[in-house]
Short mmCIF file of N, CA and C in Angstrom, two decimals:
data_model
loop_
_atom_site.label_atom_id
_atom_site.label_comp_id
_atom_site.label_asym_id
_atom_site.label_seq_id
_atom_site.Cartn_x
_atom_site.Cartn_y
_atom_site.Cartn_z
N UNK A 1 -42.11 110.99 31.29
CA UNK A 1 -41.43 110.00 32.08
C UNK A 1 -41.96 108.59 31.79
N UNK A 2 -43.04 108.72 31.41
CA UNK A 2 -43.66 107.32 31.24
C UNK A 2 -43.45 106.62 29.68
N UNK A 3 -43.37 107.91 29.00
CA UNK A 3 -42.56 106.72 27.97
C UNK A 3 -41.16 106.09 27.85
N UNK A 4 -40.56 107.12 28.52
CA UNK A 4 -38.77 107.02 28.91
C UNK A 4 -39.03 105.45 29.78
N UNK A 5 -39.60 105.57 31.13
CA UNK A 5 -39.91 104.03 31.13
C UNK A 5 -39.83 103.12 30.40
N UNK A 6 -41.28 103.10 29.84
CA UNK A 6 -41.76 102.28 28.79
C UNK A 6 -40.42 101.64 27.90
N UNK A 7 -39.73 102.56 27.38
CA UNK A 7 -38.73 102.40 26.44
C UNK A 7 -37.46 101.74 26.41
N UNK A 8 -36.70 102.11 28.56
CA UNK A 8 -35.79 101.11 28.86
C UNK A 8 -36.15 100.26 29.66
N UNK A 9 -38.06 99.75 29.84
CA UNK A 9 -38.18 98.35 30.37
C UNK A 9 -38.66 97.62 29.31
N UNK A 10 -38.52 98.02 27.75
CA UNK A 10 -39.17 97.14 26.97
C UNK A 10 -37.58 96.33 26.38
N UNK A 11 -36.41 97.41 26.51
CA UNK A 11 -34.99 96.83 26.01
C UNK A 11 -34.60 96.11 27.85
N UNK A 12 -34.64 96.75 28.50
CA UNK A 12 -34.03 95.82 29.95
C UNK A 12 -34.54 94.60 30.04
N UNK A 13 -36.14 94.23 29.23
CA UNK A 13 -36.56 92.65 29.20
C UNK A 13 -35.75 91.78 28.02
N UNK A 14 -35.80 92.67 26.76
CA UNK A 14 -34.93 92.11 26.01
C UNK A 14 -33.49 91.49 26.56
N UNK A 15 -32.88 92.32 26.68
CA UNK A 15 -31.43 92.28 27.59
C UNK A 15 -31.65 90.91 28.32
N UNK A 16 -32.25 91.28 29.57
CA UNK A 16 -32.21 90.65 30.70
C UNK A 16 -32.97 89.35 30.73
N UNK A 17 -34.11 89.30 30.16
CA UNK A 17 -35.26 88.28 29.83
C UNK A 17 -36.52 88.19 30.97
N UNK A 18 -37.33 87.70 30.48
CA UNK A 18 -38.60 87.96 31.15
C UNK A 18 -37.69 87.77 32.92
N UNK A 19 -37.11 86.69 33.63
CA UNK A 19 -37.22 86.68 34.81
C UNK A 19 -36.81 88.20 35.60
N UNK A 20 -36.57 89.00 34.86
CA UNK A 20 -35.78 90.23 35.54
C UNK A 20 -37.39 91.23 35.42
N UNK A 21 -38.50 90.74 34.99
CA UNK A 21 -39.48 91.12 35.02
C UNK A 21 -40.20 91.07 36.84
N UNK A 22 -39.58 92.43 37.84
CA UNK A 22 -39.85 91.87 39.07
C UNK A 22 -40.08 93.64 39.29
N UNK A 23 -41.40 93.54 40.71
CA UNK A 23 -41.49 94.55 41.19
C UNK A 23 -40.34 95.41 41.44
N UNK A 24 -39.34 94.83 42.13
CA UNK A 24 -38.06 95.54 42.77
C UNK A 24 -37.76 96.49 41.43
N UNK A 25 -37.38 95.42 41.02
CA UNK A 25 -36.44 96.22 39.37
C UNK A 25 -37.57 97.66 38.97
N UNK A 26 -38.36 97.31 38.70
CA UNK A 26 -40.01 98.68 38.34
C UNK A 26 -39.56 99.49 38.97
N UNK A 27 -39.65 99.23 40.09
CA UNK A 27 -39.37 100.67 41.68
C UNK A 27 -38.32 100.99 41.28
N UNK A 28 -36.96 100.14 41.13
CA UNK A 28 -35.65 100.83 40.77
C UNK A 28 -35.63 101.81 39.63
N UNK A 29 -36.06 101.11 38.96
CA UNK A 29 -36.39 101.87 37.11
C UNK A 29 -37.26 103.06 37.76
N UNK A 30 -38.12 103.26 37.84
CA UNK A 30 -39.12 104.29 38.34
C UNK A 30 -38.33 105.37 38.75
N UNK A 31 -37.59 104.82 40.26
CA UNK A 31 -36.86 105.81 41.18
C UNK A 31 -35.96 106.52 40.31
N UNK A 32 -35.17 105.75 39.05
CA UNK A 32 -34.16 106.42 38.48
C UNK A 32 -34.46 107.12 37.32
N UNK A 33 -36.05 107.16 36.60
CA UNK A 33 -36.25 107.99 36.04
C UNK A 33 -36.34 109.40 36.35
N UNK A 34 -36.92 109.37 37.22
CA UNK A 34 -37.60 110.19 38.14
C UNK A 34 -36.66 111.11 38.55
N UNK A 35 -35.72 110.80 39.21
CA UNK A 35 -34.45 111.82 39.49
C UNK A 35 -33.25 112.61 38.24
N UNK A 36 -33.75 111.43 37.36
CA UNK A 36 -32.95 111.72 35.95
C UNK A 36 -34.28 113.13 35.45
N UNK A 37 -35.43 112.75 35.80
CA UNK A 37 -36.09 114.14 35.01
C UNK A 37 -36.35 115.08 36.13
N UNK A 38 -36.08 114.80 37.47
CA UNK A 38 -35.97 116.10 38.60
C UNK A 38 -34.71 116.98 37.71
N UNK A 39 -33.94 116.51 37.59
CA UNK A 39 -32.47 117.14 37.15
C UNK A 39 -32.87 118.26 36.07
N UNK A 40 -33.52 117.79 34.92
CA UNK A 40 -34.23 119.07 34.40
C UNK A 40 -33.81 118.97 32.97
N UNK A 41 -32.67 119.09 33.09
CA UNK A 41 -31.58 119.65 31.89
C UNK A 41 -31.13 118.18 31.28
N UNK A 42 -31.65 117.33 30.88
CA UNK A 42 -31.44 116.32 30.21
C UNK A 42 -32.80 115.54 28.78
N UNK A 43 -32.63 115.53 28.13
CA UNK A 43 -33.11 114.95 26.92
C UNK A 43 -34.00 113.65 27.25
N UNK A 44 -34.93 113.10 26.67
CA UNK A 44 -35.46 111.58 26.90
C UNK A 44 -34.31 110.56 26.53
N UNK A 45 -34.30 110.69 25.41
CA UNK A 45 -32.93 109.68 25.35
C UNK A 45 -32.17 109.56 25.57
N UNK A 46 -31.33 110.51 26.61
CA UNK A 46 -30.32 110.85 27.36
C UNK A 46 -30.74 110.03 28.63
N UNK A 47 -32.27 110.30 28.86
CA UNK A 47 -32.11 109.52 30.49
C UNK A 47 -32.60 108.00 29.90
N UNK A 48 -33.22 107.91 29.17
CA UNK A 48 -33.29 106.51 28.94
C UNK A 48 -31.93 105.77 28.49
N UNK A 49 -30.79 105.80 28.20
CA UNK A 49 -29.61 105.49 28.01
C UNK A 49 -28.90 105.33 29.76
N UNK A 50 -29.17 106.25 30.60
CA UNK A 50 -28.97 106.24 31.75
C UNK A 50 -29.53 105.51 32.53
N UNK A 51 -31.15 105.35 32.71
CA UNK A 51 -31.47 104.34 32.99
C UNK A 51 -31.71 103.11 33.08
N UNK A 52 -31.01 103.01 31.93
CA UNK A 52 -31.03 101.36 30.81
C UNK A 52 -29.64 100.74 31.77
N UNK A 53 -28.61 102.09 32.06
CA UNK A 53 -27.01 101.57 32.20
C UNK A 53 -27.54 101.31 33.78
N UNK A 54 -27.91 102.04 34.65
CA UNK A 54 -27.80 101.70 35.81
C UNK A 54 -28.87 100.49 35.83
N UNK A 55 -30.37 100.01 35.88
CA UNK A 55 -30.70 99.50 36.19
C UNK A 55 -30.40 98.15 35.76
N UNK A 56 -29.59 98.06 34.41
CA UNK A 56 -28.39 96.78 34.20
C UNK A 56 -27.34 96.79 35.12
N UNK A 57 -26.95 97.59 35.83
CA UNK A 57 -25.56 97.57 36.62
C UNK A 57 -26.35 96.68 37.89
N UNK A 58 -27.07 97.26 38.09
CA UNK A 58 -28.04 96.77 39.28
C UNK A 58 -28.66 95.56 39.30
N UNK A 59 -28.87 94.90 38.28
CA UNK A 59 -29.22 93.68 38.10
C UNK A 59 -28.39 92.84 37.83
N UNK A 60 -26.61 93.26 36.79
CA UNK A 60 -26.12 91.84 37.27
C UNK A 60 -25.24 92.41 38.53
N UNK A 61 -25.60 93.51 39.53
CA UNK A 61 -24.90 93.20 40.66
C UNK A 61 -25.80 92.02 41.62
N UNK A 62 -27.47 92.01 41.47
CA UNK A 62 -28.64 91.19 41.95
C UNK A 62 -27.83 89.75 41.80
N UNK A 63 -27.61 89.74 40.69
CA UNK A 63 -27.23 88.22 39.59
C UNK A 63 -26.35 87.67 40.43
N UNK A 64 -25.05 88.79 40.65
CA UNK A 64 -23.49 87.93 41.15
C UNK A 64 -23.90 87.84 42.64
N UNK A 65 -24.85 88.19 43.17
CA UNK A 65 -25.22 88.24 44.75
C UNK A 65 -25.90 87.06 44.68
N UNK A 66 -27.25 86.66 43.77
CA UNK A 66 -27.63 85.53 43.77
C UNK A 66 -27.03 84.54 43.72
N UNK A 67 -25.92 84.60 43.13
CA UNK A 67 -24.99 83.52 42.76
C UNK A 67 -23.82 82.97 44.27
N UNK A 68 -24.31 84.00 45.05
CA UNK A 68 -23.85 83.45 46.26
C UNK A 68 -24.03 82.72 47.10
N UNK A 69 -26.09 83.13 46.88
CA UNK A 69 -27.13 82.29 48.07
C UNK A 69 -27.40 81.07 47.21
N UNK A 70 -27.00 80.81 45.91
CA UNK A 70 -27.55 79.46 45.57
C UNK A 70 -26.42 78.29 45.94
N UNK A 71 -25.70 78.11 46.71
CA UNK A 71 -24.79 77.13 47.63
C UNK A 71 -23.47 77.48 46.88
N UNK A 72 -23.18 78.51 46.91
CA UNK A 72 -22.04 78.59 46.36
C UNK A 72 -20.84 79.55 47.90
N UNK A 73 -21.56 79.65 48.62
CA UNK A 73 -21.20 80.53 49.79
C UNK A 73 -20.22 79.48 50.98
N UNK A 74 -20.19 78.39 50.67
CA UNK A 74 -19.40 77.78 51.70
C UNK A 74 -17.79 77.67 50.73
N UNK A 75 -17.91 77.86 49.06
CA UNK A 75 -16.41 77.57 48.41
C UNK A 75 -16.04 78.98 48.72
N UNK A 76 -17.28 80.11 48.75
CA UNK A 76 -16.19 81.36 48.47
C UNK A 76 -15.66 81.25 50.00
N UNK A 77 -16.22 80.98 50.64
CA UNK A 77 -15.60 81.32 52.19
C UNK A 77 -14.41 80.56 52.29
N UNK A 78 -14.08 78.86 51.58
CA UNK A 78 -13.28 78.38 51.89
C UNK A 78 -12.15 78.97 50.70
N UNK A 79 -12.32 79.14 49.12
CA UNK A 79 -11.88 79.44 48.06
C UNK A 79 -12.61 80.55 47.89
N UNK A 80 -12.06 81.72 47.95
CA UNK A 80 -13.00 83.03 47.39
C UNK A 80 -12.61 83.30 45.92
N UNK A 81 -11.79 82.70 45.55
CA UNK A 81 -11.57 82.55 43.82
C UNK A 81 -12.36 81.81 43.31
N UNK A 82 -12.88 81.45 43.37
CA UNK A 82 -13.96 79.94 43.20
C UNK A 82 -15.52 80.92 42.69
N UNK A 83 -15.54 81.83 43.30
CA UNK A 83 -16.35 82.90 43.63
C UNK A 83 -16.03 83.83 42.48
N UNK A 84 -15.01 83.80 41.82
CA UNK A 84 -13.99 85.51 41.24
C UNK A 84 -14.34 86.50 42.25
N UNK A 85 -14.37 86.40 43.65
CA UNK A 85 -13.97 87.36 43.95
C UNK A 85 -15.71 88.25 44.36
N UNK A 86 -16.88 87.63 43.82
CA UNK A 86 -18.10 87.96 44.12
C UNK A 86 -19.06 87.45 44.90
N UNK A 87 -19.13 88.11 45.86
CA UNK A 87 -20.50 87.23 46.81
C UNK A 87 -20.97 88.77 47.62
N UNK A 88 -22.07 89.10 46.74
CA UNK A 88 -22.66 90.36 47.10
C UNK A 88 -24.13 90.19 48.01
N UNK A 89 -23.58 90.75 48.80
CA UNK A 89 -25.42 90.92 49.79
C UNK A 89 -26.01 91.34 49.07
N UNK A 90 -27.30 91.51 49.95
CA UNK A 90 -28.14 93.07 49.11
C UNK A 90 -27.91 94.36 49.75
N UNK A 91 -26.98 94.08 51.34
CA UNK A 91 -26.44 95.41 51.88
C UNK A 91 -24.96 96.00 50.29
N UNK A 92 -24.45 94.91 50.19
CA UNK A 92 -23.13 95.67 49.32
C UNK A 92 -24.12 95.79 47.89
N UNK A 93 -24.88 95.12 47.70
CA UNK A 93 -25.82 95.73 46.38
C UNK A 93 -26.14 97.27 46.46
N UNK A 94 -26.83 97.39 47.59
CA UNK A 94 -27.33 98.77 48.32
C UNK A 94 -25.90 99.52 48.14
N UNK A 95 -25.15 99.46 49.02
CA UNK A 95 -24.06 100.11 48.78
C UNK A 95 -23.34 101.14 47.50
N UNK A 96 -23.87 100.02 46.35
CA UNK A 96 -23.01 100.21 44.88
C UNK A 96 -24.19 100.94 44.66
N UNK A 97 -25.63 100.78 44.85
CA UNK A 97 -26.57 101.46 44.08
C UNK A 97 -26.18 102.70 44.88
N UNK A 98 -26.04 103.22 45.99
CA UNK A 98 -26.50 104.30 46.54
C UNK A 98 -24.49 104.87 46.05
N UNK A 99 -23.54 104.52 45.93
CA UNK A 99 -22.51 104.85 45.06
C UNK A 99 -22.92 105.76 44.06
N UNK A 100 -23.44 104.88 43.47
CA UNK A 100 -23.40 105.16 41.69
C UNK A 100 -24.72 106.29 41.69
N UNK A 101 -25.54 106.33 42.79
CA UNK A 101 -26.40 107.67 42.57
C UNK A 101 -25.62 108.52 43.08
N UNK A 102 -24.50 108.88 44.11
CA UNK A 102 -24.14 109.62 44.71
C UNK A 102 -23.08 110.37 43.95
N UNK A 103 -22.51 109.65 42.92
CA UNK A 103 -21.68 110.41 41.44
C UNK A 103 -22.45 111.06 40.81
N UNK A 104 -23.61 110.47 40.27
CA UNK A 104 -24.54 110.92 39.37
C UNK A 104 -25.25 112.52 39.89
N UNK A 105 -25.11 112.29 41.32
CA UNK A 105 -25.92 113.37 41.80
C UNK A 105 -24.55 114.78 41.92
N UNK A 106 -23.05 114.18 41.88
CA UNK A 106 -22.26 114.74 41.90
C UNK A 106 -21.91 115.49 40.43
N UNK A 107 -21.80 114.98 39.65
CA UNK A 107 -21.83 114.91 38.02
C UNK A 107 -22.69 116.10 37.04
N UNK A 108 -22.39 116.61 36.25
CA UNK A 108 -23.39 117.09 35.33
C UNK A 108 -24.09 116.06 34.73
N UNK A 109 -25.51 116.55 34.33
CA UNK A 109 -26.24 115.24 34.03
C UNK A 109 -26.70 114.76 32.88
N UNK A 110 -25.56 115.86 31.91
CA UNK A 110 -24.90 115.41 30.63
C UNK A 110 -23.48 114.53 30.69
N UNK A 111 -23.82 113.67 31.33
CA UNK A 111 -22.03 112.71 31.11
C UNK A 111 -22.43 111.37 29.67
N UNK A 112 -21.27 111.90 29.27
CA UNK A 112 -21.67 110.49 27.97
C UNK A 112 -21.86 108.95 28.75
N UNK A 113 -22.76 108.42 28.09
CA UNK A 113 -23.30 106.68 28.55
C UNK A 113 -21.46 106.18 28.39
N UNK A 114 -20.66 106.19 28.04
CA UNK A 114 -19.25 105.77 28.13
C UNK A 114 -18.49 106.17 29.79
N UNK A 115 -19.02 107.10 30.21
CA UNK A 115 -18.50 107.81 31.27
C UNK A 115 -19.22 107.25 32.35
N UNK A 116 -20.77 107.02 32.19
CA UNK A 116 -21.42 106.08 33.01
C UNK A 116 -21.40 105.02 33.45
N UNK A 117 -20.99 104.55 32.13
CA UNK A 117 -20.30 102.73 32.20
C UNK A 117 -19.21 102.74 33.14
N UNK A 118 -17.94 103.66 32.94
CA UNK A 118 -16.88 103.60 33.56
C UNK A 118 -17.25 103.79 35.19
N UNK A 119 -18.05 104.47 35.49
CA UNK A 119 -18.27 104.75 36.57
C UNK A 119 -19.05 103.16 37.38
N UNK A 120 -19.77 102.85 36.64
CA UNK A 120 -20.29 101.33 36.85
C UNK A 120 -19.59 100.18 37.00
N UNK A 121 -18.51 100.31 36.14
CA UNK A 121 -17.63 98.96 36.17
C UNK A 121 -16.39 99.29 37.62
N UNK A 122 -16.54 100.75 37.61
CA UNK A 122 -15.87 100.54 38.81
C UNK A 122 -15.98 100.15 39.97
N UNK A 123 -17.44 100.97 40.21
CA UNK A 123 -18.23 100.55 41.71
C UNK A 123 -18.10 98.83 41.50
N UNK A 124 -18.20 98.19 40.54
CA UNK A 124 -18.23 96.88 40.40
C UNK A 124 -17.96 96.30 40.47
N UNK A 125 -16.06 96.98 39.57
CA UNK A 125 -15.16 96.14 40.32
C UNK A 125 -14.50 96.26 41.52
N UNK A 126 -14.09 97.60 42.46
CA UNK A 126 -13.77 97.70 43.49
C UNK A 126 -14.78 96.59 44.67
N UNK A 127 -15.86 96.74 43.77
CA UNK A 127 -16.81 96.03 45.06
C UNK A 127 -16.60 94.29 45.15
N UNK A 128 -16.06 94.30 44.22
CA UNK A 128 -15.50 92.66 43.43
C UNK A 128 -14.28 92.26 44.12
N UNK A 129 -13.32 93.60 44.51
CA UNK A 129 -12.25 93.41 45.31
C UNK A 129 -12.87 93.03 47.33
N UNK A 130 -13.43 93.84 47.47
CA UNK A 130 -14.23 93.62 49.32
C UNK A 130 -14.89 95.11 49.53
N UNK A 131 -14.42 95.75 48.61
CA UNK A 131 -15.00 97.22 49.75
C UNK A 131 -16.26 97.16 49.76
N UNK A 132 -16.78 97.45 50.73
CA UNK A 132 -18.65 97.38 51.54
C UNK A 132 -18.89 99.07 51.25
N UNK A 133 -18.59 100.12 51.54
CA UNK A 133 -18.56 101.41 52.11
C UNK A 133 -18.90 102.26 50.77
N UNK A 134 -19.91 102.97 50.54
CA UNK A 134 -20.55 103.38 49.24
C UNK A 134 -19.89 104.69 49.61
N UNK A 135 -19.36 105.20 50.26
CA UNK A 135 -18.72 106.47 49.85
C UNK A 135 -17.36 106.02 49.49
N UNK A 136 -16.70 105.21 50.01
CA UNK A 136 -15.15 104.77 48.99
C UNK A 136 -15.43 104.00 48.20
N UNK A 137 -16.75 103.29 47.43
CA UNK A 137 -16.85 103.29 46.31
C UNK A 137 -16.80 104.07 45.40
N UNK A 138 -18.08 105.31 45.78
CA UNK A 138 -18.19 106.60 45.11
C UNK A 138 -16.72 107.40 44.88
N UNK A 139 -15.92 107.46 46.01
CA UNK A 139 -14.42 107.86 45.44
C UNK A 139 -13.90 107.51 44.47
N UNK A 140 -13.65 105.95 44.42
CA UNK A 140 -12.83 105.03 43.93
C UNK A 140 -13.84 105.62 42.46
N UNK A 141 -14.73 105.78 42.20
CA UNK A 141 -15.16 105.53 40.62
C UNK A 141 -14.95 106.95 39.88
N UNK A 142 -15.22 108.31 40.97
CA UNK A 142 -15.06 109.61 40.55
C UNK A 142 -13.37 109.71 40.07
N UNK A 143 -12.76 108.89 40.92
CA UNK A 143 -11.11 108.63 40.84
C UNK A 143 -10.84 107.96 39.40
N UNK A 144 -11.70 107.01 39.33
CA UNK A 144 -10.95 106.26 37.88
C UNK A 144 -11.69 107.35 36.92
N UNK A 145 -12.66 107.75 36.95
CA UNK A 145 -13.17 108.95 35.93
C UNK A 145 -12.21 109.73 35.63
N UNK A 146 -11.74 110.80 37.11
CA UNK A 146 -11.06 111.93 36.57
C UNK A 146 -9.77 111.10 36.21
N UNK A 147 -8.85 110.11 36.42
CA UNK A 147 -7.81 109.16 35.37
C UNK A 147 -8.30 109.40 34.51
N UNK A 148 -9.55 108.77 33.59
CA UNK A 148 -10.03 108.61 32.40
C UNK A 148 -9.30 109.48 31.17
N UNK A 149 -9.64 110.86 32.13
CA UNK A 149 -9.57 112.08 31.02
C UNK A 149 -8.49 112.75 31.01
#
C-alpha cells in the first residue's frame, strides 16, 4: 500500500502542483488506498490508477468550491452563470466524495479507469447542475454508466 501511495502522490503533485501538497488530500489518498486494497482482488496499478482518478476528482471538486469563497459568491447568487453553474461547499464536496465511494463500493473493483472517469464526470456534473443528495448523485452516475454500455 505504501508504494501504491507513494506512486499516485508523486504524479497527483505533478498534476496538481506542490499547493495540493495538504494533509486533507494524504488522509483522502490514504483512506482510498486502503479500501481499494481491503477489496482484495485488484492489482497495484489498478488501484493506483483509481486512486490517482478519484483523489483528482476530489481536488478539482476542492478547486471549483474554492472558487466560490474567494468573492465570487455574491455574482453566483446574483448571476449563477457567472459561476458555470459551480459553487461547491465542502458539504456538496462531501456529498460527491461519499457518491463516488458508494458506486465503487457497488461496482466490481475491476472497472476500467474509463468507466471511473465516467462515473466522476457525472457526480460532477449533476452536482454542477444543484443536486446536494449523494445518493441521487450515486444514481444519476450508476445511470449514465449502465447508458454507457
Amino acid at each position: 500500500m505504501a508504494r501504491a501511495f507513494d506512486a499516485v502522490w508523486e504524479r497527483f503533485l505533478a498534476i496538481e502542483g506542490d499547493e495540493a501538497d495538504t494533509a486533507e488530500n494524504r488522509a483522502r489518498l490514504a483512506a482510498r488506498i486502503v479500501a481499494l486494497a481491503r477489496s482484495g482482488d485488484i492489482e497495484e496499478h489498478e488501484r493506483v490508477e483509481a486512486a490517482l482518478i478519484h483523489i483528482r476528482v476530489l481536488a478539482e471538486a476542492t478547486r471549483l468550491g474554492q472558487r466560490d469563497k474567494t468573492g465570487t459568491a455574491f455574482a453566483a447568487a446574483v448571476h449563477p452563470e457567472a459561476q458555470g453553474g459551480h459553487a461547491f461547499t465542502p458539504e456538496t464536496i462531501a456529498a460527491m466524495s461519499t457518491a463516488l465511494d458508494r458506486c465503487l463500493d457497488e461496482l466490481p473493483f475491476r472497472i476500467p479507469s474509463d468507466a471511473l472517469k465516467l462515473l466522476s464526470s457525472s457526480i460532477l456534473e449533476e452536482a454542477s447542475r444543484g443536486e446536494r443528495d449523494s445518493g441521487r448523485l450515486r444514481l444519476h452516475a450508476l445511470e449514465a454508466l449502465k447508458a454507457r454500455q
